PDB file of C-alpha atoms in Angstrom:
ATOM      1  CA  UNK A   1       2.558 -15.704  23.620  1.00  0.00           C
ATOM      2  CA  UNK A   2       0.272 -17.052  20.902  1.00  0.00           C
ATOM      3  CA  UNK A   3      -0.889 -15.765  17.539  1.00  0.00           C
ATOM      4  CA  UNK A   4      -4.422 -14.607  16.864  1.00  0.00           C
ATOM      5  CA  UNK A   5      -5.872 -14.368  13.365  1.00  0.00           C
ATOM      6  CA  UNK A   6      -8.427 -11.730  12.403  1.00  0.00           C
ATOM      7  CA  UNK A   7     -11.236 -14.244  11.878  1.00  0.00           C
ATOM      8  CA  UNK A   8     -10.371 -16.046  15.095  1.00  0.00           C
ATOM      9  CA  UNK A   9     -10.367 -12.714  16.931  1.00  0.00           C
ATOM     10  CA  UNK A  10     -13.956 -12.056  15.850  1.00  0.00           C
ATOM     11  CA  UNK A  11     -14.944 -15.607  16.769  1.00  0.00           C
ATOM     12  CA  UNK A  12     -13.273 -15.312  20.172  1.00  0.00           C
ATOM     13  CA  UNK A  13     -14.925 -11.966  20.862  1.00  0.00           C
ATOM     14  CA  UNK A  14     -18.336 -13.457  20.128  1.00  0.00           C
ATOM     15  CA  UNK A  15     -17.677 -16.532  22.253  1.00  0.00           C
ATOM     16  CA  UNK A  16     -16.350 -14.497  25.186  1.00  0.00           C
ATOM     17  CA  UNK A  17     -19.288 -12.092  25.069  1.00  0.00           C
ATOM     18  CA  UNK A  18     -21.781 -14.971  24.905  1.00  0.00           C
ATOM     19  CA  UNK A  19     -20.062 -16.714  27.822  1.00  0.00           C
ATOM     20  CA  UNK A  20     -20.162 -13.602  30.000  1.00  0.00           C
ATOM     21  CA  UNK A  21     -23.673 -12.429  29.097  1.00  0.00           C
ATOM     22  CA  UNK A  22     -26.627 -14.736  28.406  1.00  0.00           C
ATOM     23  CA  UNK A  23     -28.432 -11.917  26.583  1.00  0.00           C
ATOM     24  CA  UNK A  24     -25.905 -11.984  23.714  1.00  0.00           C
ATOM     25  CA  UNK A  25     -27.125 -13.996  20.738  1.00  0.00           C
ATOM     26  CA  UNK A  26     -26.020 -14.360  17.120  1.00  0.00           C
ATOM     27  CA  UNK A  27     -28.242 -14.548  14.065  1.00  0.00           C
ATOM     28  CA  UNK A  28     -27.975 -14.353  10.304  1.00  0.00           C
ATOM     29  CA  UNK A  29     -27.595 -16.577   7.254  1.00  0.00           C
ATOM     30  CA  UNK A  30     -25.698 -19.850   7.813  1.00  0.00           C
ATOM     31  CA  UNK A  31     -24.361 -18.713  11.185  1.00  0.00           C
ATOM     32  CA  UNK A  32     -24.752 -22.205  12.659  1.00  0.00           C
ATOM     33  CA  UNK A  33     -22.345 -23.598  10.079  1.00  0.00           C
ATOM     34  CA  UNK A  34     -20.047 -20.589  10.458  1.00  0.00           C
ATOM     35  CA  UNK A  35     -19.864 -20.100   6.700  1.00  0.00           C
ATOM     36  CA  UNK A  36     -18.203 -16.664   6.957  1.00  0.00           C
ATOM     37  CA  UNK A  37     -15.843 -17.724   9.761  1.00  0.00           C
ATOM     38  CA  UNK A  38     -16.650 -15.537  12.786  1.00  0.00           C
ATOM     39  CA  UNK A  39     -19.533 -17.741  14.020  1.00  0.00           C
ATOM     40  CA  UNK A  40     -17.790 -21.095  13.502  1.00  0.00           C
ATOM     41  CA  UNK A  41     -18.429 -23.467  16.425  1.00  0.00           C
ATOM     42  CA  UNK A  42     -20.762 -21.141  18.323  1.00  0.00           C
ATOM     43  CA  UNK A  43     -23.850 -23.259  17.689  1.00  0.00           C
ATOM     44  CA  UNK A  44     -22.138 -26.307  19.182  1.00  0.00           C
ATOM     45  CA  UNK A  45     -21.167 -24.340  22.308  1.00  0.00           C
ATOM     46  CA  UNK A  46     -24.251 -22.221  22.893  1.00  0.00           C
ATOM     47  CA  UNK A  47     -27.100 -24.034  21.167  1.00  0.00           C
ATOM     48  CA  UNK A  48     -29.839 -23.149  18.728  1.00  0.00           C
ATOM     49  CA  UNK A  49     -31.648 -20.702  21.019  1.00  0.00           C
ATOM     50  CA  UNK A  50     -28.677 -18.301  20.927  1.00  0.00           C
ATOM     51  CA  UNK A  51     -27.231 -19.037  17.462  1.00  0.00           C
ATOM     52  CA  UNK A  52     -30.085 -18.685  15.007  1.00  0.00           C
ATOM     53  CA  UNK A  53     -30.100 -19.376  11.290  1.00  0.00           C
ATOM     54  CA  UNK A  54     -32.557 -16.985   9.674  1.00  0.00           C
ATOM     55  CA  UNK A  55     -34.483 -16.956   6.376  1.00  0.00           C
ATOM     56  CA  UNK A  56     -32.807 -15.342   3.375  1.00  0.00           C
ATOM     57  CA  UNK A  57     -34.384 -11.977   4.057  1.00  0.00           C
ATOM     58  CA  UNK A  58     -32.099  -9.293   5.425  1.00  0.00           C
ATOM     59  CA  UNK A  59     -35.046  -7.031   6.172  1.00  0.00           C
ATOM     60  CA  UNK A  60     -36.723  -9.784   8.192  1.00  0.00           C
ATOM     61  CA  UNK A  61     -33.809 -10.791  10.397  1.00  0.00           C
ATOM     62  CA  UNK A  62     -32.632  -7.206  10.915  1.00  0.00           C
ATOM     63  CA  UNK A  63     -36.100  -6.255  12.128  1.00  0.00           C
ATOM     64  CA  UNK A  64     -36.136  -9.423  14.261  1.00  0.00           C
ATOM     65  CA  UNK A  65     -32.844  -8.361  15.880  1.00  0.00           C
ATOM     66  CA  UNK A  66     -34.134  -4.857  16.622  1.00  0.00           C
ATOM     67  CA  UNK A  67     -37.178  -6.346  18.300  1.00  0.00           C
ATOM     68  CA  UNK A  68     -34.989  -8.726  20.291  1.00  0.00           C
ATOM     69  CA  UNK A  69     -32.836  -5.795  21.425  1.00  0.00           C
ATOM     70  CA  UNK A  70     -35.922  -3.923  22.561  1.00  0.00           C
ATOM     71  CA  UNK A  71     -36.864  -7.025  24.553  1.00  0.00           C
ATOM     72  CA  UNK A  72     -33.603  -7.115  26.491  1.00  0.00           C
ATOM     73  CA  UNK A  73     -31.314  -9.172  24.251  1.00  0.00           C
ATOM     74  CA  UNK A  74     -27.974  -8.079  22.755  1.00  0.00           C
ATOM     75  CA  UNK A  75     -28.109  -9.536  19.239  1.00  0.00           C
ATOM     76  CA  UNK A  76     -25.170  -9.706  16.862  1.00  0.00           C
ATOM     77  CA  UNK A  77     -26.359  -9.833  13.247  1.00  0.00           C
ATOM     78  CA  UNK A  78     -23.882 -11.240  10.736  1.00  0.00           C
ATOM     79  CA  UNK A  79     -24.148 -10.115   7.115  1.00  0.00           C
ATOM     80  CA  UNK A  80     -22.279 -12.153   4.523  1.00  0.00           C
ATOM     81  CA  UNK A  81     -21.986  -9.296   2.015  1.00  0.00           C
ATOM     82  CA  UNK A  82     -21.622  -5.534   2.765  1.00  0.00           C
ATOM     83  CA  UNK A  83     -23.796  -4.585  -0.219  1.00  0.00           C
ATOM     84  CA  UNK A  84     -26.743  -6.270   1.507  1.00  0.00           C
ATOM     85  CA  UNK A  85     -26.731  -3.402   4.000  1.00  0.00           C
ATOM     86  CA  UNK A  86     -28.496  -1.303   1.359  1.00  0.00           C
ATOM     87  CA  UNK A  87     -31.527  -3.541   1.881  1.00  0.00           C
ATOM     88  CA  UNK A  88     -31.695  -2.733   5.596  1.00  0.00           C
ATOM     89  CA  UNK A  89     -30.532   0.876   5.665  1.00  0.00           C
ATOM     90  CA  UNK A  90     -33.996   1.961   6.760  1.00  0.00           C
ATOM     91  CA  UNK A  91     -34.134  -0.493   9.663  1.00  0.00           C
ATOM     92  CA  UNK A  92     -30.661   0.376  10.945  1.00  0.00           C
ATOM     93  CA  UNK A  93     -30.735   4.144  10.462  1.00  0.00           C
ATOM     94  CA  UNK A  94     -34.383   5.064  10.794  1.00  0.00           C
ATOM     95  CA  UNK A  95     -35.396   2.510  13.419  1.00  0.00           C
ATOM     96  CA  UNK A  96     -32.489   1.142  15.475  1.00  0.00           C
ATOM     97  CA  UNK A  97     -30.378   4.303  15.429  1.00  0.00           C
ATOM     98  CA  UNK A  98     -33.201   6.754  16.162  1.00  0.00           C
ATOM     99  CA  UNK A  99     -35.334   4.792  18.581  1.00  0.00           C
ATOM    100  CA  UNK A 100     -33.604   6.021  21.744  1.00  0.00           C
ATOM    101  CA  UNK A 101     -34.308   9.638  20.754  1.00  0.00           C
ATOM    102  CA  UNK A 102     -37.843   8.878  19.595  1.00  0.00           C
ATOM    103  CA  UNK A 103     -38.664   7.357  23.002  1.00  0.00           C
ATOM    104  CA  UNK A 104     -37.026  10.116  25.024  1.00  0.00           C
ATOM    105  CA  UNK A 105     -34.292   7.751  26.194  1.00  0.00           C
ATOM    106  CA  UNK A 106     -36.706   5.123  27.487  1.00  0.00           C
ATOM    107  CA  UNK A 107     -35.555   2.465  25.024  1.00  0.00           C
ATOM    108  CA  UNK A 108     -32.192   1.413  23.655  1.00  0.00           C
ATOM    109  CA  UNK A 109     -31.206  -0.861  20.797  1.00  0.00           C
ATOM    110  CA  UNK A 110     -28.010  -2.748  21.760  1.00  0.00           C
ATOM    111  CA  UNK A 111     -27.556  -4.566  18.452  1.00  0.00           C
ATOM    112  CA  UNK A 112     -24.289  -5.108  16.570  1.00  0.00           C
ATOM    113  CA  UNK A 113     -24.157  -5.592  12.817  1.00  0.00           C
ATOM    114  CA  UNK A 114     -21.054  -7.630  11.913  1.00  0.00           C
ATOM    115  CA  UNK A 115     -20.210  -7.282   8.231  1.00  0.00           C
ATOM    116  CA  UNK A 116     -17.356  -9.418   6.860  1.00  0.00           C
ATOM    117  CA  UNK A 117     -16.317  -8.956   3.250  1.00  0.00           C
ATOM    118  CA  UNK A 118     -15.327  -6.461   0.567  1.00  0.00           C
ATOM    119  CA  UNK A 119     -11.957  -4.745   0.743  1.00  0.00           C
ATOM    120  CA  UNK A 120      -9.510  -6.633  -1.523  1.00  0.00           C
ATOM    121  CA  UNK A 121     -12.047  -9.372  -2.198  1.00  0.00           C
ATOM    122  CA  UNK A 122     -11.798  -9.378  -5.998  1.00  0.00           C
ATOM    123  CA  UNK A 123     -14.146 -11.039  -8.454  1.00  0.00           C
ATOM    124  CA  UNK A 124     -17.359 -10.552  -6.477  1.00  0.00           C
ATOM    125  CA  UNK A 125     -18.790  -8.109  -9.026  1.00  0.00           C
ATOM    126  CA  UNK A 126     -20.830  -4.958  -8.582  1.00  0.00           C
ATOM    127  CA  UNK A 127     -23.621  -6.111  -6.268  1.00  0.00           C
ATOM    128  CA  UNK A 128     -21.289  -7.716  -3.712  1.00  0.00           C
ATOM    129  CA  UNK A 129     -18.297  -5.369  -3.550  1.00  0.00           C
ATOM    130  CA  UNK A 130     -19.415  -2.150  -1.888  1.00  0.00           C
ATOM    131  CA  UNK A 131     -17.800  -0.731   1.229  1.00  0.00           C
ATOM    132  CA  UNK A 132     -20.595   1.580   2.463  1.00  0.00           C
ATOM    133  CA  UNK A 133     -19.272   2.564   5.886  1.00  0.00           C
ATOM    134  CA  UNK A 134     -19.377   6.238   4.893  1.00  0.00           C
ATOM    135  CA  UNK A 135     -23.171   6.050   4.604  1.00  0.00           C
ATOM    136  CA  UNK A 136     -23.549   4.946   8.216  1.00  0.00           C
ATOM    137  CA  UNK A 137     -21.067   7.529   9.428  1.00  0.00           C
ATOM    138  CA  UNK A 138     -23.080  10.168   7.556  1.00  0.00           C
ATOM    139  CA  UNK A 139     -26.244   9.014   9.320  1.00  0.00           C
ATOM    140  CA  UNK A 140     -24.564   9.150  12.737  1.00  0.00           C
ATOM    141  CA  UNK A 141     -24.501   5.395  13.356  1.00  0.00           C
ATOM    142  CA  UNK A 142     -21.479   4.177  15.321  1.00  0.00           C
ATOM    143  CA  UNK A 143     -19.280   2.481  12.737  1.00  0.00           C
ATOM    144  CA  UNK A 144     -16.022   0.569  13.177  1.00  0.00           C
ATOM    145  CA  UNK A 145     -13.493  -0.790  10.651  1.00  0.00           C
ATOM    146  CA  UNK A 146     -10.779  -2.669  12.583  1.00  0.00           C
ATOM    147  CA  UNK A 147      -7.481  -3.281  10.808  1.00  0.00           C
ATOM    148  CA  UNK A 148      -5.814  -5.829  13.088  1.00  0.00           C
ATOM    149  CA  UNK A 149      -6.899  -8.950  14.986  1.00  0.00           C
ATOM    150  CA  UNK A 150      -6.449  -7.340  18.409  1.00  0.00           C
ATOM    151  CA  UNK A 151      -8.511  -4.334  17.332  1.00  0.00           C
ATOM    152  CA  UNK A 152     -11.111  -6.631  15.763  1.00  0.00           C
ATOM    153  CA  UNK A 153     -11.497  -8.383  19.113  1.00  0.00           C
ATOM    154  CA  UNK A 154     -11.481  -5.185  21.154  1.00  0.00           C
ATOM    155  CA  UNK A 155     -13.859  -3.233  18.933  1.00  0.00           C
ATOM    156  CA  UNK A 156     -16.338  -6.097  18.632  1.00  0.00           C
ATOM    157  CA  UNK A 157     -16.405  -6.504  22.418  1.00  0.00           C
ATOM    158  CA  UNK A 158     -17.045  -2.766  22.804  1.00  0.00           C
ATOM    159  CA  UNK A 159     -19.711  -2.835  20.098  1.00  0.00           C
ATOM    160  CA  UNK A 160     -21.602  -5.656  21.798  1.00  0.00           C
ATOM    161  CA  UNK A 161     -21.468  -3.784  25.123  1.00  0.00           C
ATOM    162  CA  UNK A 162     -22.859  -0.581  23.560  1.00  0.00           C
ATOM    163  CA  UNK A 163     -26.475   0.343  24.235  1.00  0.00           C
ATOM    164  CA  UNK A 164     -26.723   1.835  20.734  1.00  0.00           C
ATOM    165  CA  UNK A 165     -26.464   0.043  17.387  1.00  0.00           C
ATOM    166  CA  UNK A 166     -22.977  -0.417  15.952  1.00  0.00           C
ATOM    167  CA  UNK A 167     -21.987  -1.494  12.446  1.00  0.00           C
ATOM    168  CA  UNK A 168     -18.610  -3.250  12.370  1.00  0.00           C
ATOM    169  CA  UNK A 169     -16.998  -3.857   8.977  1.00  0.00           C
ATOM    170  CA  UNK A 170     -14.424  -6.678   8.803  1.00  0.00           C
ATOM    171  CA  UNK A 171     -12.609  -6.255   5.448  1.00  0.00           C
ATOM    172  CA  UNK A 172     -11.717  -9.400   3.542  1.00  0.00           C
ATOM    173  CA  UNK A 173      -8.222  -8.024   3.009  1.00  0.00           C
ATOM    174  CA  UNK A 174      -7.598  -8.115   6.767  1.00  0.00           C
ATOM    175  CA  UNK A 175      -8.829 -11.651   7.390  1.00  0.00           C
ATOM    176  CA  UNK A 176      -5.402 -13.246   6.926  1.00  0.00           C
ATOM    177  CA  UNK A 177      -3.735 -10.850   9.388  1.00  0.00           C
ATOM    178  CA  UNK A 178      -2.227 -12.240  12.579  1.00  0.00           C
ATOM    179  CA  UNK A 179      -1.165 -10.643  15.848  1.00  0.00           C
ATOM    180  CA  UNK A 180       0.984 -12.053  18.621  1.00  0.00           C
ATOM    181  CA  UNK A 181      -1.021 -11.788  21.832  1.00  0.00           C
ATOM    182  CA  UNK A 182      -0.560 -12.520  25.503  1.00  0.00           C
ATOM    183  CA  UNK A 183      -3.821 -13.380  27.218  1.00  0.00           C
ATOM    184  CA  UNK A 184      -7.032 -11.676  26.161  1.00  0.00           C
ATOM    185  CA  UNK A 185      -6.872  -8.409  24.215  1.00  0.00           C
ATOM    186  CA  UNK A 186      -8.551  -5.462  25.955  1.00  0.00           C
ATOM    187  CA  UNK A 187     -11.734  -3.789  24.695  1.00  0.00           C
ATOM    188  CA  UNK A 188     -11.096  -0.881  22.327  1.00  0.00           C
ATOM    189  CA  UNK A 189     -13.269   2.189  23.030  1.00  0.00           C
ATOM    190  CA  UNK A 190     -15.298   3.359  20.063  1.00  0.00           C
ATOM    191  CA  UNK A 191     -13.948   6.710  18.883  1.00  0.00           C
ATOM    192  CA  UNK A 192     -10.308   5.970  19.720  1.00  0.00           C
ATOM    193  CA  UNK A 193      -7.724   5.957  16.941  1.00  0.00           C
ATOM    194  CA  UNK A 194      -4.323   4.291  16.848  1.00  0.00           C
ATOM    195  CA  UNK A 195      -0.933   5.438  15.625  1.00  0.00           C
ATOM    196  CA  UNK A 196       0.756   2.392  14.081  1.00  0.00           C
ATOM    197  CA  UNK A 197       3.876   4.246  12.986  1.00  0.00           C
ATOM    198  CA  UNK A 198       5.175   7.660  14.013  1.00  0.00           C
ATOM    199  CA  UNK A 199       6.563  10.105  11.471  1.00  0.00           C
ATOM    200  CA  UNK A 200       7.471  13.738  10.957  1.00  0.00           C
ATOM    201  CA  UNK A 201       6.715  14.606   7.318  1.00  0.00           C
ATOM    202  CA  UNK A 202       3.214  13.408   6.432  1.00  0.00           C
ATOM    203  CA  UNK A 203       0.215  11.787   8.123  1.00  0.00           C
ATOM    204  CA  UNK A 204      -1.384   8.831   6.350  1.00  0.00           C
ATOM    205  CA  UNK A 205      -4.913   8.102   7.538  1.00  0.00           C
ATOM    206  CA  UNK A 206      -5.550   4.524   6.412  1.00  0.00           C
ATOM    207  CA  UNK A 207      -8.782   2.588   6.905  1.00  0.00           C
ATOM    208  CA  UNK A 208      -9.193  -1.124   7.578  1.00  0.00           C
ATOM    209  CA  UNK A 209      -7.038  -3.546   5.592  1.00  0.00           C
ATOM    210  CA  UNK A 210      -5.265  -0.598   3.944  1.00  0.00           C
ATOM    211  CA  UNK A 211      -3.395   0.073   7.189  1.00  0.00           C
ATOM    212  CA  UNK A 212      -1.080  -2.846   6.397  1.00  0.00           C
ATOM    213  CA  UNK A 213      -0.491  -1.473   2.889  1.00  0.00           C
ATOM    214  CA  UNK A 214       0.253   1.982   4.293  1.00  0.00           C
ATOM    215  CA  UNK A 215       2.787   0.585   6.736  1.00  0.00           C
ATOM    216  CA  UNK A 216       4.565  -1.273   3.930  1.00  0.00           C
ATOM    217  CA  UNK A 217       4.734   1.850   1.766  1.00  0.00           C
ATOM    218  CA  UNK A 218       5.917   3.958   4.704  1.00  0.00           C
ATOM    219  CA  UNK A 219       8.719   1.471   5.369  1.00  0.00           C
ATOM    220  CA  UNK A 220       9.615   1.397   1.684  1.00  0.00           C
ATOM    221  CA  UNK A 221       9.913   5.193   1.512  1.00  0.00           C
ATOM    222  CA  UNK A 222      11.736   5.546   4.825  1.00  0.00           C
ATOM    223  CA  UNK A 223      14.787   7.710   4.202  1.00  0.00           C
ATOM    224  CA  UNK A 224      13.005   9.548   1.413  1.00  0.00           C
ATOM    225  CA  UNK A 225      10.208  10.755   3.706  1.00  0.00           C
ATOM    226  CA  UNK A 226       8.894  10.038   7.189  1.00  0.00           C
ATOM    227  CA  UNK A 227       5.254   8.928   7.174  1.00  0.00           C
ATOM    228  CA  UNK A 228       3.055   8.626  10.245  1.00  0.00           C
ATOM    229  CA  UNK A 229       0.306   6.003   9.838  1.00  0.00           C
ATOM    230  CA  UNK A 230      -2.922   6.724  11.708  1.00  0.00           C
ATOM    231  CA  UNK A 231      -5.717   4.166  11.896  1.00  0.00           C
ATOM    232  CA  UNK A 232      -9.031   5.806  12.924  1.00  0.00           C
ATOM    233  CA  UNK A 233     -10.444   2.369  13.855  1.00  0.00           C
ATOM    234  CA  UNK A 234     -13.930   3.898  13.947  1.00  0.00           C
ATOM    235  CA  UNK A 235     -15.192   6.125  11.146  1.00  0.00           C
ATOM    236  CA  UNK A 236     -17.926   7.388  13.472  1.00  0.00           C
ATOM    237  CA  UNK A 237     -17.105   8.677  15.954  1.00  0.00           C
ATOM    238  CA  UNK A 238     -13.656   9.733  14.754  1.00  0.00           C
ATOM    239  CA  UNK A 239     -10.715  10.486  17.015  1.00  0.00           C
ATOM    240  CA  UNK A 240     -10.328  14.031  15.701  1.00  0.00           C
ATOM    241  CA  UNK A 241      -7.960  15.013  18.502  1.00  0.00           C
ATOM    242  CA  UNK A 242      -5.512  12.309  17.478  1.00  0.00           C
ATOM    243  CA  UNK A 243      -5.677  13.543  13.892  1.00  0.00           C
ATOM    244  CA  UNK A 244      -5.152  17.153  14.939  1.00  0.00           C
ATOM    245  CA  UNK A 245      -2.142  16.184  17.044  1.00  0.00           C
ATOM    246  CA  UNK A 246      -0.668  14.183  14.170  1.00  0.00           C
ATOM    247  CA  UNK A 247      -1.108  17.037  11.722  1.00  0.00           C
ATOM    248  CA  UNK A 248       0.559  19.421  14.148  1.00  0.00           C
ATOM    249  CA  UNK A 249       3.600  17.143  13.944  1.00  0.00           C
ATOM    250  CA  UNK A 250       3.621  16.587  10.171  1.00  0.00           C
ATOM    251  CA  UNK A 251       1.686  19.387   8.429  1.00  0.00           C
ATOM    252  CA  UNK A 252       0.769  17.118   5.513  1.00  0.00           C
ATOM    253  CA  UNK A 253      -2.066  14.641   4.937  1.00  0.00           C
ATOM    254  CA  UNK A 254      -2.900  11.694   2.676  1.00  0.00           C
ATOM    255  CA  UNK A 255      -6.037   9.579   3.220  1.00  0.00           C
ATOM    256  CA  UNK A 256      -6.020   5.977   1.990  1.00  0.00           C
ATOM    257  CA  UNK A 257      -9.594   4.691   1.904  1.00  0.00           C
ATOM    258  CA  UNK A 258     -11.212   1.711   0.147  1.00  0.00           C
ATOM    259  CA  UNK A 259     -14.553   3.390  -0.486  1.00  0.00           C
ATOM    260  CA  UNK A 260     -15.988   5.595  -3.214  1.00  0.00           C
ATOM    261  CA  UNK A 261     -14.441   9.034  -3.531  1.00  0.00           C
ATOM    262  CA  UNK A 262     -17.482  11.323  -3.703  1.00  0.00           C
ATOM    263  CA  UNK A 263     -18.905  12.192  -0.268  1.00  0.00           C
ATOM    264  CA  UNK A 264     -16.757   9.492   1.315  1.00  0.00           C
ATOM    265  CA  UNK A 265     -14.884   9.175   4.590  1.00  0.00           C
ATOM    266  CA  UNK A 266     -11.689  10.446   2.944  1.00  0.00           C
ATOM    267  CA  UNK A 267     -13.479  13.625   1.893  1.00  0.00           C
ATOM    268  CA  UNK A 268     -14.652  14.208   5.460  1.00  0.00           C
ATOM    269  CA  UNK A 269     -11.139  13.798   6.847  1.00  0.00           C
ATOM    270  CA  UNK A 270      -9.748  16.251   4.287  1.00  0.00           C
ATOM    271  CA  UNK A 271     -12.508  18.756   5.066  1.00  0.00           C
ATOM    272  CA  UNK A 272     -11.931  18.512   8.825  1.00  0.00           C
ATOM    273  CA  UNK A 273      -8.183  18.902   8.347  1.00  0.00           C
ATOM    274  CA  UNK A 274      -8.736  21.971   6.196  1.00  0.00           C
ATOM    275  CA  UNK A 275     -10.938  23.538   8.859  1.00  0.00           C
ATOM    276  CA  UNK A 276      -8.778  22.732  11.854  1.00  0.00           C
ATOM    277  CA  UNK A 277      -5.149  22.459  10.750  1.00  0.00           C
ATOM    278  CA  UNK A 278      -2.561  24.536   8.937  1.00  0.00           C
ATOM    279  CA  UNK A 279      -1.214  22.293   6.192  1.00  0.00           C
ATOM    280  CA  UNK A 280       2.059  22.750   4.356  1.00  0.00           C
ATOM    281  CA  UNK A 281       0.691  21.245   1.124  1.00  0.00           C
ATOM    282  CA  UNK A 282      -2.712  20.434  -0.382  1.00  0.00           C
ATOM    283  CA  UNK A 283      -3.943  17.124   1.078  1.00  0.00           C
ATOM    284  CA  UNK A 284      -4.442  14.060  -1.115  1.00  0.00           C
ATOM    285  CA  UNK A 285      -6.833  11.123  -1.034  1.00  0.00           C
ATOM    286  CA  UNK A 286      -6.389   7.677  -2.555  1.00  0.00           C
ATOM    287  CA  UNK A 287      -9.776   5.973  -2.922  1.00  0.00           C
ATOM    288  CA  UNK A 288     -11.950   4.090  -5.327  1.00  0.00           C
ATOM    289  CA  UNK A 289     -12.978   6.301  -8.259  1.00  0.00           C
ATOM    290  CA  UNK A 290     -16.172   8.344  -8.205  1.00  0.00           C
ATOM    291  CA  UNK A 291     -19.192   6.115  -8.638  1.00  0.00           C
ATOM    292  CA  UNK A 292     -17.056   2.997  -8.888  1.00  0.00           C
ATOM    293  CA  UNK A 293     -18.928  -0.251  -9.577  1.00  0.00           C
ATOM    294  CA  UNK A 294     -16.414  -3.055  -9.313  1.00  0.00           C
ATOM    295  CA  UNK A 295     -16.522  -5.447 -12.292  1.00  0.00           C
ATOM    296  CA  UNK A 296     -16.379  -9.231 -12.138  1.00  0.00           C
ATOM    297  CA  UNK A 297     -13.005  -9.602 -13.863  1.00  0.00           C
ATOM    298  CA  UNK A 298     -10.356  -9.670 -11.100  1.00  0.00           C
ATOM    299  CA  UNK A 299      -7.887  -7.590 -13.120  1.00  0.00           C
ATOM    300  CA  UNK A 300     -10.433  -4.816 -13.685  1.00  0.00           C
ATOM    301  CA  UNK A 301     -11.663  -5.100 -10.110  1.00  0.00           C
ATOM    302  CA  UNK A 302      -8.142  -4.581  -8.756  1.00  0.00           C
ATOM    303  CA  UNK A 303      -7.621  -1.607 -11.072  1.00  0.00           C
ATOM    304  CA  UNK A 304     -10.507   0.240  -9.381  1.00  0.00           C
ATOM    305  CA  UNK A 305      -9.433  -0.468  -5.811  1.00  0.00           C
ATOM    306  CA  UNK A 306      -6.850   1.808  -4.156  1.00  0.00           C
ATOM    307  CA  UNK A 307      -3.365   0.395  -4.578  1.00  0.00           C
ATOM    308  CA  UNK A 308      -0.023   0.874  -2.769  1.00  0.00           C
ATOM    309  CA  UNK A 309       1.478   2.439  -5.889  1.00  0.00           C
ATOM    310  CA  UNK A 310      -1.143   5.182  -5.809  1.00  0.00           C
ATOM    311  CA  UNK A 311      -0.374   5.842  -2.153  1.00  0.00           C
ATOM    312  CA  UNK A 312       3.330   6.014  -2.942  1.00  0.00           C
ATOM    313  CA  UNK A 313       2.672   8.606  -5.641  1.00  0.00           C
ATOM    314  CA  UNK A 314       0.425  10.651  -3.349  1.00  0.00           C
ATOM    315  CA  UNK A 315       3.030  10.730  -0.570  1.00  0.00           C
ATOM    316  CA  UNK A 316       5.707  11.941  -2.939  1.00  0.00           C
ATOM    317  CA  UNK A 317       3.324  14.541  -4.359  1.00  0.00           C
ATOM    318  CA  UNK A 318       2.570  16.167  -0.986  1.00  0.00           C
ATOM    319  CA  UNK A 319       6.302  16.430  -0.287  1.00  0.00           C
ATOM    320  CA  UNK A 320       7.046  18.499  -3.388  1.00  0.00           C
TER     321      UNK A 320
END
């Protein structure tokens, strides 16, 4: 048994996919040097034709990747900052995501957008701190937010194998996580959730790096209440059946989500629960505030991100 870090899991998934399939390539800013971590060493192993440093134009290299996918490649595009996705929303949603339909199924766009950053990364200020996975879920783009190294490996492998575009967010707050593994982790199907901790009183749906926080709070409150921690792993598609089954066991719901409150993923989970489950108490959500723009000062930044203390309060509130 060996340990696998989150960053190493992403790196290993890329290397394994590139070894098995010559059509897989990696491109982005400073990917040869591996500045963000996941692409470290890939240029040395696979060469400059498959690990491409691109100009500092997200629109240019995203469009390049879509064209490469149309030509038979399986590109993985690394973004250094999640907020930069706003620059390429049109290319991902209006071009890559819709092209299969627009061609009557004759063309597919097997491109993966790997987005490290945000999520407990304080001090990066307003234009570098967004967590916009809800926008891609809203548009119907397959979107993953793995919480653990084994899920990071498995979801990235599944994303690369998909014939549709996938956006995979790798939160900064999860990068230090480690898992003990034996051999190679299996692929994780998109749309499959994971129960990290079973419980009987309340379901906590936690996203990304907040899964670890939720597990700590659940352990802390054990004896006072029994919390089940559900990790959706993908925010589109969502494993609604797993959520329904969990709510049948607990009857209460709290969503713990590091994204803006209004029209966010947490709101969608609460709405679906209200439509499909009989709850014993009004559900709660712990998120960033409405319209939150994270400031540069780390203390103020942390004050706007969802915290374990807020989750603790929400769990106690739904039990009253």
